Amino acid sequence: MVNKKNYVMELKARDIPLEKIGGKALNLSKMSKAGFNIPPAFVVGVDAYDFFIKQKLEAEISKILASIDFNNDKSLSEGCASIRNLIKTERVPDAILVEINNKIESLPPGYYAVRSSATSEDLDDASFAGQLDTFLNIRKEDILESISDCWASYWNNRAVKYRHDSSIEHLDTAQSSAGIAVLVQKMVNATVSGVTFTANPVNGSNEIVIESTWGLGEAIASGLVTPDTFVLSRNGEVLERKIKSKNKGYFLKNGENTLVKLKKEDQEKPSLDGEVLKKLLKRALELESFFGAPQDIEWALEDGKKDIYILQSRPVTTLSRDKDDILWTRAYGDEYWADATTPLFFDVMGKMLTDYVNHEGARIMGYTEITDSKLLKLHKSRVYFNSWVLEKAFSYYPKFARSKELLNYFPRDDQERISKYPSILHKTLLSQILVAIRDPDGMMHRTDKAYRKWAHGFLKKCEDFDEIDLGVLSKTQLMELYNDIENAGIKHYQLIRYGMVSHSIATNLMIKNWLVDWLEDKDGSLYAGLISGLEDNKTIEMNIRFSDMAKILREDSNLQGMINSISDLSYLTQTQLIELISSNSDFEESFNQFIKDYGHRSNTREILYPRWREDKAYILEVIKLLSSSDLDLRKKEVESKKNRFETEKEVLKRIKKQNFGFFKARIFKIVLNLAQTYLTFRENQRFYLDHLLFRQRLMLQEMGRRLIQKGVISEGDDVFFFYEKELFSFFNKSSPDKMIISSLKEKILKRKKEFFRYKSSLPPKFLKNGIEFDDTVMEYKPSAIYGAAASPGIFQGVARVVESIGELSQLEENEILITSNTDPAWTAIFSKLGGLITETGGILSHGAVISREYRIPAVTAVKGATKIFKTGDELVVDGNGGVVYINETNSLKKK
């Protein structure tokens, strides 16, 4: 057994429990004891960290934790920084110091990796691991300092917020999911490295997939090279062999990962020979047998030796028991439902999309194949759409409308097949006849008018709703009101099934394709001009109102000085906020009218989060941010409208000069008017949906308040982690059984952990039979990252990576905003941007539409953008070609 007083442990020590060394180190320990070739290493256990904290720092850390407002980014950041500073400046106790120094002195020469190994890494998945720090290429004399830095990283903002949201105690290391160990391991000076999967991560078969390249594995991880790929059967037969051009590689030189240009003869040469492939296959099967599950194995060969170092082996995380033989795509959700999603919101909106957008719509149009298909899936807090349903629906589109943007919803292997899928023209025509008979409001010339009529009536219902005191309603009355508002919102979904799903996509893609084919608008500048400056765009109108308030603020130096002197406005009480706003009557009037008109909106569609009427400080923060610039969005919109008229004139003039030009121009003008109408429809439907969701949120919060009184849940926001049937069942019971309540609370805790674990990260784009996968990796220049061209233009500038809207206050003028996805609420600050890069979205996403409006170069669908780029990177955003170029010298310096 391990002696608790032995703070430093060998990997081969017997019976080391997870709670002593963390998941990463335990995994290596198991392999080392089983005889696998692991680089030399030792572990500074959780007991060492625990002793260090409890000897002097526990009381101070507890005090800081108690002062943190976990819903306030600044409060969280300042508190965590204080704790990290305490840890880094406190001397390591002698009892620990002696053991660590003795172990360091016994290490062989070379450079070392010092890695955090948190016990939380061994929860349902390894998502927690990436929140803590790893230090590479550390000299022996610097190992001790790096161990302290690892301990400090346990208190990074994301890690602390994750533990808080997941109900993991920060200081109670008696919990199996709390505490941190540190793994110190010799770095392998790899000449060849790679990864082996003992189950094909794309199709789930039991084939062995091996990827390899020259040098360190960082070349693969960073996307610098596309690795060689070998697919083997389990008896060693090479089923597939793809040798790629590998121009560069990372090698360990003088303690640094150095990018080296490879010799010409090595660039096209296979990085593995038959002998090494056999050894890798043998080790892979041994590891799979040892762990009893398919493995994802990182390995390396050093200095031409044939001995294989195993760097890491973990279960293939893309495999699960969730098998339904449906190909699910996140790509369509990226256009419409890109936020992390709670279970309750998945039901609230998901049932409407399924019942009215999909099933009822399909029955009306005669799409008999998809009238009963499952449309949505909630996976790792993200909404996935059934790609088969999308494919069948798109098969009714004519071939010329199946653009690359539409095909991007599907895996690349399927795109060519879908693009050539025969047009079912007779069924397309029949579907339009059926719509005209069964649901006339779905006809293209009527949908927008019908939606405006519904919206006008619904806003009146909302006014009546706002007069009701929800707290005095009986249980029955509250449920009746909820059903009444929900039923009133059905028409919204019945109309967006046409306006968004067919009218908007079809007409805009037709216009975009015609511009390319007829006028060679390859950079999209003509398309951008034609769909900018449109009338009655609620998002643009909202942004203009923000700009108007910023102008009032700029002109009142006294008020601007007071607001600028407050670093974080969210700290203000409601009384202080009202006093500040009311110090200028014009500003107060404009602000209050804004709340009345837009207070139902939020930074995200997800109903877990407060609306602006509940979070007025956020509005003031945006105004403060915009007031630093003298840009007048009202004036800019006038310019956009003028540019649209001029672009339209030029386009029609050029089309008329072509063969059959008069006919082409006539058709183009008709479709353009529809494209513009339904692009505005697409933006405005969100404005009215937000009205519906805000009222539903208020009623669900009231239900949550009453469930707290019954002892069913502990916190008000727990209500959003019910599924709808569960919620209504518990809400309608007078006294739920205590055992059932206990079980429910466990479910809610698990769901909360999953939501907060994935809310800032995107899972893979596709899912089938429980197997996650992304598109096939494309080869490209090391200094260029490819995405989708969303808004034309080229801009060179400095990157600002923003993971949440709370970080927007850090944005400087003319920076390049890099984020996962944007929401209409974000677009108020677009006027400050030099460029935009997002991980999700296409040409009709909110970020793309507003970027074109403000003529900001934008590239969307850049996989891993928030991880590839760092704040301060010098980049060139090419919105014409959908490429981001990296200042390579600057990037290498950072490496």
PDB file of N, CA, C and O in Angstrom, residues 345-374:
ATOM      1  N   PHE A 345     -35.268  23.415 -22.044  1.00  0.00           N
ATOM      2  CA  PHE A 345     -35.386  24.196 -23.274  1.00  0.00           C
ATOM      3  C   PHE A 345     -35.391  23.290 -24.503  1.00  0.00           C
ATOM      4  O   PHE A 345     -36.058  23.585 -25.500  1.00  0.00           O
ATOM      5  N   PHE A 346     -34.665  22.177 -24.421  1.00  0.00           N
ATOM      6  CA  PHE A 346     -34.698  21.204 -25.522  1.00  0.00           C
ATOM      7  C   PHE A 346     -36.129  20.726 -25.755  1.00  0.00           C
ATOM      8  O   PHE A 346     -36.575  20.588 -26.899  1.00  0.00           O
ATOM      9  N   ASP A 347     -36.867  20.502 -24.677  1.00  0.00           N
ATOM     10  CA  ASP A 347     -38.268  20.084 -24.802  1.00  0.00           C
ATOM     11  C   ASP A 347     -39.167  21.236 -25.224  1.00  0.00           C
ATOM     12  O   ASP A 347     -40.031  21.089 -26.097  1.00  0.00           O
ATOM     13  N   VAL A 348     -38.973  22.408 -24.604  1.00  0.00           N
ATOM     14  CA  VAL A 348     -39.850  23.551 -24.864  1.00  0.00           C
ATOM     15  C   VAL A 348     -39.843  23.916 -26.347  1.00  0.00           C
ATOM     16  O   VAL A 348     -40.898  24.092 -26.968  1.00  0.00           O
ATOM     17  N   MET A 349     -38.658  24.043 -26.941  1.00  0.00           N
ATOM     18  CA  MET A 349     -38.603  24.421 -28.346  1.00  0.00           C
ATOM     19  C   MET A 349     -38.531  23.195 -29.256  1.00  0.00           C
ATOM     20  O   MET A 349     -39.046  23.214 -30.378  1.00  0.00           O
ATOM     21  N   GLY A 350     -37.899  22.142 -28.762  1.00  0.00           N
ATOM     22  CA  GLY A 350     -37.722  20.954 -29.595  1.00  0.00           C
ATOM     23  C   GLY A 350     -39.025  20.309 -30.019  1.00  0.00           C
ATOM     24  O   GLY A 350     -39.179  19.881 -31.167  1.00  0.00           O
ATOM     25  N   LYS A 351     -40.000  20.256 -29.110  1.00  0.00           N
ATOM     26  CA  LYS A 351     -41.276  19.623 -29.471  1.00  0.00           C
ATOM     27  C   LYS A 351     -42.002  20.446 -30.533  1.00  0.00           C
ATOM     28  O   LYS A 351     -42.705  19.899 -31.403  1.00  0.00           O
ATOM     29  N   MET A 352     -41.835  21.769 -30.491  1.00  0.00           N
ATOM     30  CA  MET A 352     -42.464  22.634 -31.493  1.00  0.00           C
ATOM     31  C   MET A 352     -41.832  22.424 -32.865  1.00  0.00           C
ATOM     32  O   MET A 352     -42.529  22.351 -33.882  1.00  0.00           O
ATOM     33  N   LEU A 353     -40.515  22.333 -32.899  1.00  0.00           N
ATOM     34  CA  LEU A 353     -39.832  22.107 -34.179  1.00  0.00           C
ATOM     35  C   LEU A 353     -40.208  20.739 -34.739  1.00  0.00           C
ATOM     36  O   LEU A 353     -40.395  20.585 -35.953  1.00  0.00           O
ATOM     37  N   THR A 354     -40.304  19.760 -33.865  1.00  0.00           N
ATOM     38  CA  THR A 354     -40.639  18.404 -34.315  1.00  0.00           C
ATOM     39  C   THR A 354     -42.099  18.317 -34.772  1.00  0.00           C
ATOM     40  O   THR A 354     -42.391  17.837 -35.868  1.00  0.00           O
ATOM     41  N   ASP A 355     -43.013  18.795 -33.924  1.00  0.00           N
ATOM     42  CA  ASP A 355     -44.443  18.604 -34.198  1.00  0.00           C
ATOM     43  C   ASP A 355     -44.960  19.496 -35.324  1.00  0.00           C
ATOM     44  O   ASP A 355     -45.767  19.053 -36.141  1.00  0.00           O
ATOM     45  N   TYR A 356     -44.498  20.754 -35.340  1.00  0.00           N
ATOM     46  CA  TYR A 356     -45.103  21.709 -36.272  1.00  0.00           C
ATOM     47  C   TYR A 356     -44.211  22.047 -37.472  1.00  0.00           C
ATOM     48  O   TYR A 356     -44.718  22.165 -38.585  1.00  0.00           O
ATOM     49  N   VAL A 357     -42.901  22.187 -37.231  1.00  0.00           N
ATOM     50  CA  VAL A 357     -42.015  22.480 -38.365  1.00  0.00           C
ATOM     51  C   VAL A 357     -41.798  21.224 -39.198  1.00  0.00           C
ATOM     52  O   VAL A 357     -41.925  21.255 -40.425  1.00  0.00           O
ATOM     53  N   ASN A 358     -41.526  20.100 -38.529  1.00  0.00           N
ATOM     54  CA  ASN A 358     -41.209  18.865 -39.250  1.00  0.00           C
ATOM     55  C   ASN A 358     -42.466  18.051 -39.587  1.00  0.00           C
ATOM     56  O   ASN A 358     -42.868  17.960 -40.747  1.00  0.00           O
ATOM     57  N   HIS A 359     -43.108  17.463 -38.593  1.00  0.00           N
ATOM     58  CA  HIS A 359     -44.174  16.495 -38.859  1.00  0.00           C
ATOM     59  C   HIS A 359     -45.399  17.115 -39.541  1.00  0.00           C
ATOM     60  O   HIS A 359     -45.847  16.624 -40.579  1.00  0.00           O
ATOM     61  N   GLU A 360     -45.938  18.189 -38.969  1.00  0.00           N
ATOM     62  CA  GLU A 360     -47.116  18.800 -39.578  1.00  0.00           C
ATOM     63  C   GLU A 360     -46.772  19.381 -40.946  1.00  0.00           C
ATOM     64  O   GLU A 360     -47.526  19.218 -41.913  1.00  0.00           O
ATOM     65  N   GLY A 361     -45.621  20.040 -41.041  1.00  0.00           N
ATOM     66  CA  GLY A 361     -45.210  20.602 -42.324  1.00  0.00           C
ATOM     67  C   GLY A 361     -45.034  19.544 -43.388  1.00  0.00           C
ATOM     68  O   GLY A 361     -45.437  19.713 -44.544  1.00  0.00           O
ATOM     69  N   ALA A 362     -44.427  18.408 -43.010  1.00  0.00           N
ATOM     70  CA  ALA A 362     -44.216  17.320 -43.970  1.00  0.00           C
ATOM     71  C   ALA A 362     -45.546  16.726 -44.437  1.00  0.00           C
ATOM     72  O   ALA A 362     -45.708  16.398 -45.615  1.00  0.00           O
ATOM     73  N   ARG A 363     -46.505  16.605 -43.503  1.00  0.00           N
ATOM     74  CA  ARG A 363     -47.818  16.069 -43.898  1.00  0.00           C
ATOM     75  C   ARG A 363     -48.517  17.005 -44.881  1.00  0.00           C
ATOM     76  O   ARG A 363     -49.114  16.563 -45.867  1.00  0.00           O
ATOM     77  N   ILE A 364     -48.439  18.294 -44.612  1.00  0.00           N
ATOM     78  CA  ILE A 364     -49.085  19.266 -45.502  1.00  0.00           C
ATOM     79  C   ILE A 364     -48.481  19.207 -46.903  1.00  0.00           C
ATOM     80  O   ILE A 364     -49.204  19.232 -47.910  1.00  0.00           O
ATOM     81  N   MET A 365     -47.147  19.091 -46.980  1.00  0.00           N
ATOM     82  CA  MET A 365     -46.476  19.149 -48.285  1.00  0.00           C
ATOM     83  C   MET A 365     -46.371  17.789 -48.964  1.00  0.00           C
ATOM     84  O   MET A 365     -45.808  17.680 -50.048  1.00  0.00           O
ATOM     85  N   GLY A 366     -46.849  16.751 -48.300  1.00  0.00           N
ATOM     86  CA  GLY A 366     -46.818  15.436 -48.919  1.00  0.00           C
ATOM     87  C   GLY A 366     -45.473  14.747 -48.837  1.00  0.00           C
ATOM     88  O   GLY A 366     -45.190  13.820 -49.595  1.00  0.00           O
ATOM     89  N   TYR A 367     -44.630  15.168 -47.899  1.00  0.00           N
ATOM     90  CA  TYR A 367     -43.322  14.527 -47.699  1.00  0.00           C
ATOM     91  C   TYR A 367     -43.542  13.287 -46.816  1.00  0.00           C
ATOM     92  O   TYR A 367     -43.198  13.269 -45.642  1.00  0.00           O
ATOM     93  N   THR A 368     -44.147  12.272 -47.386  1.00  0.00           N
ATOM     94  CA  THR A 368     -44.603  11.134 -46.586  1.00  0.00           C
ATOM     95  C   THR A 368     -43.471  10.402 -45.879  1.00  0.00           C
ATOM     96  O   THR A 368     -43.671   9.776 -44.840  1.00  0.00           O
ATOM     97  N   GLU A 369     -42.245  10.468 -46.430  1.00  0.00           N
ATOM     98  CA  GLU A 369     -41.119   9.713 -45.839  1.00  0.00           C
ATOM     99  C   GLU A 369     -40.728  10.243 -44.460  1.00  0.00           C
ATOM    100  O   GLU A 369     -40.163   9.521 -43.646  1.00  0.00           O
ATOM    101  N   ILE A 370     -40.990  11.532 -44.201  1.00  0.00           N
ATOM    102  CA  ILE A 370     -40.456  12.126 -42.970  1.00  0.00           C
ATOM    103  C   ILE A 370     -41.554  12.665 -42.041  1.00  0.00           C
ATOM    104  O   ILE A 370     -41.283  13.502 -41.191  1.00  0.00           O
ATOM    105  N   THR A 371     -42.758  12.162 -42.189  1.00  0.00           N
ATOM    106  CA  THR A 371     -43.850  12.686 -41.358  1.00  0.00           C
ATOM    107  C   THR A 371     -43.790  12.215 -39.913  1.00  0.00           C
ATOM    108  O   THR A 371     -44.429  12.805 -39.045  1.00  0.00           O
ATOM    109  N   ASP A 372     -43.041  11.149 -39.644  1.00  0.00           N
ATOM    110  CA  ASP A 372     -42.984  10.631 -38.264  1.00  0.00           C
ATOM    111  C   ASP A 372     -41.561  10.446 -37.761  1.00  0.00           C
ATOM    112  O   ASP A 372     -41.349   9.832 -36.715  1.00  0.00           O
ATOM    113  N   SER A 373     -40.579  10.934 -38.494  1.00  0.00           N
ATOM    114  CA  SER A 373     -39.170  10.699 -38.114  1.00  0.00           C
ATOM    115  C   SER A 373     -38.773  11.544 -36.910  1.00  0.00           C
ATOM    116  O   SER A 373     -39.263  12.663 -36.728  1.00  0.00           O
ATOM    117  N   LYS A 374     -37.859  10.997 -36.126  1.00  0.00           N
ATOM    118  CA  LYS A 374     -37.301  11.761 -35.010  1.00  0.00           C
ATOM    119  C   LYS A 374     -36.410  12.858 -35.585  1.00  0.00           C
ATOM    120  O   LYS A 374     -35.533  12.586 -36.403  1.00  0.00           O
TER     121      LYS A 374
END
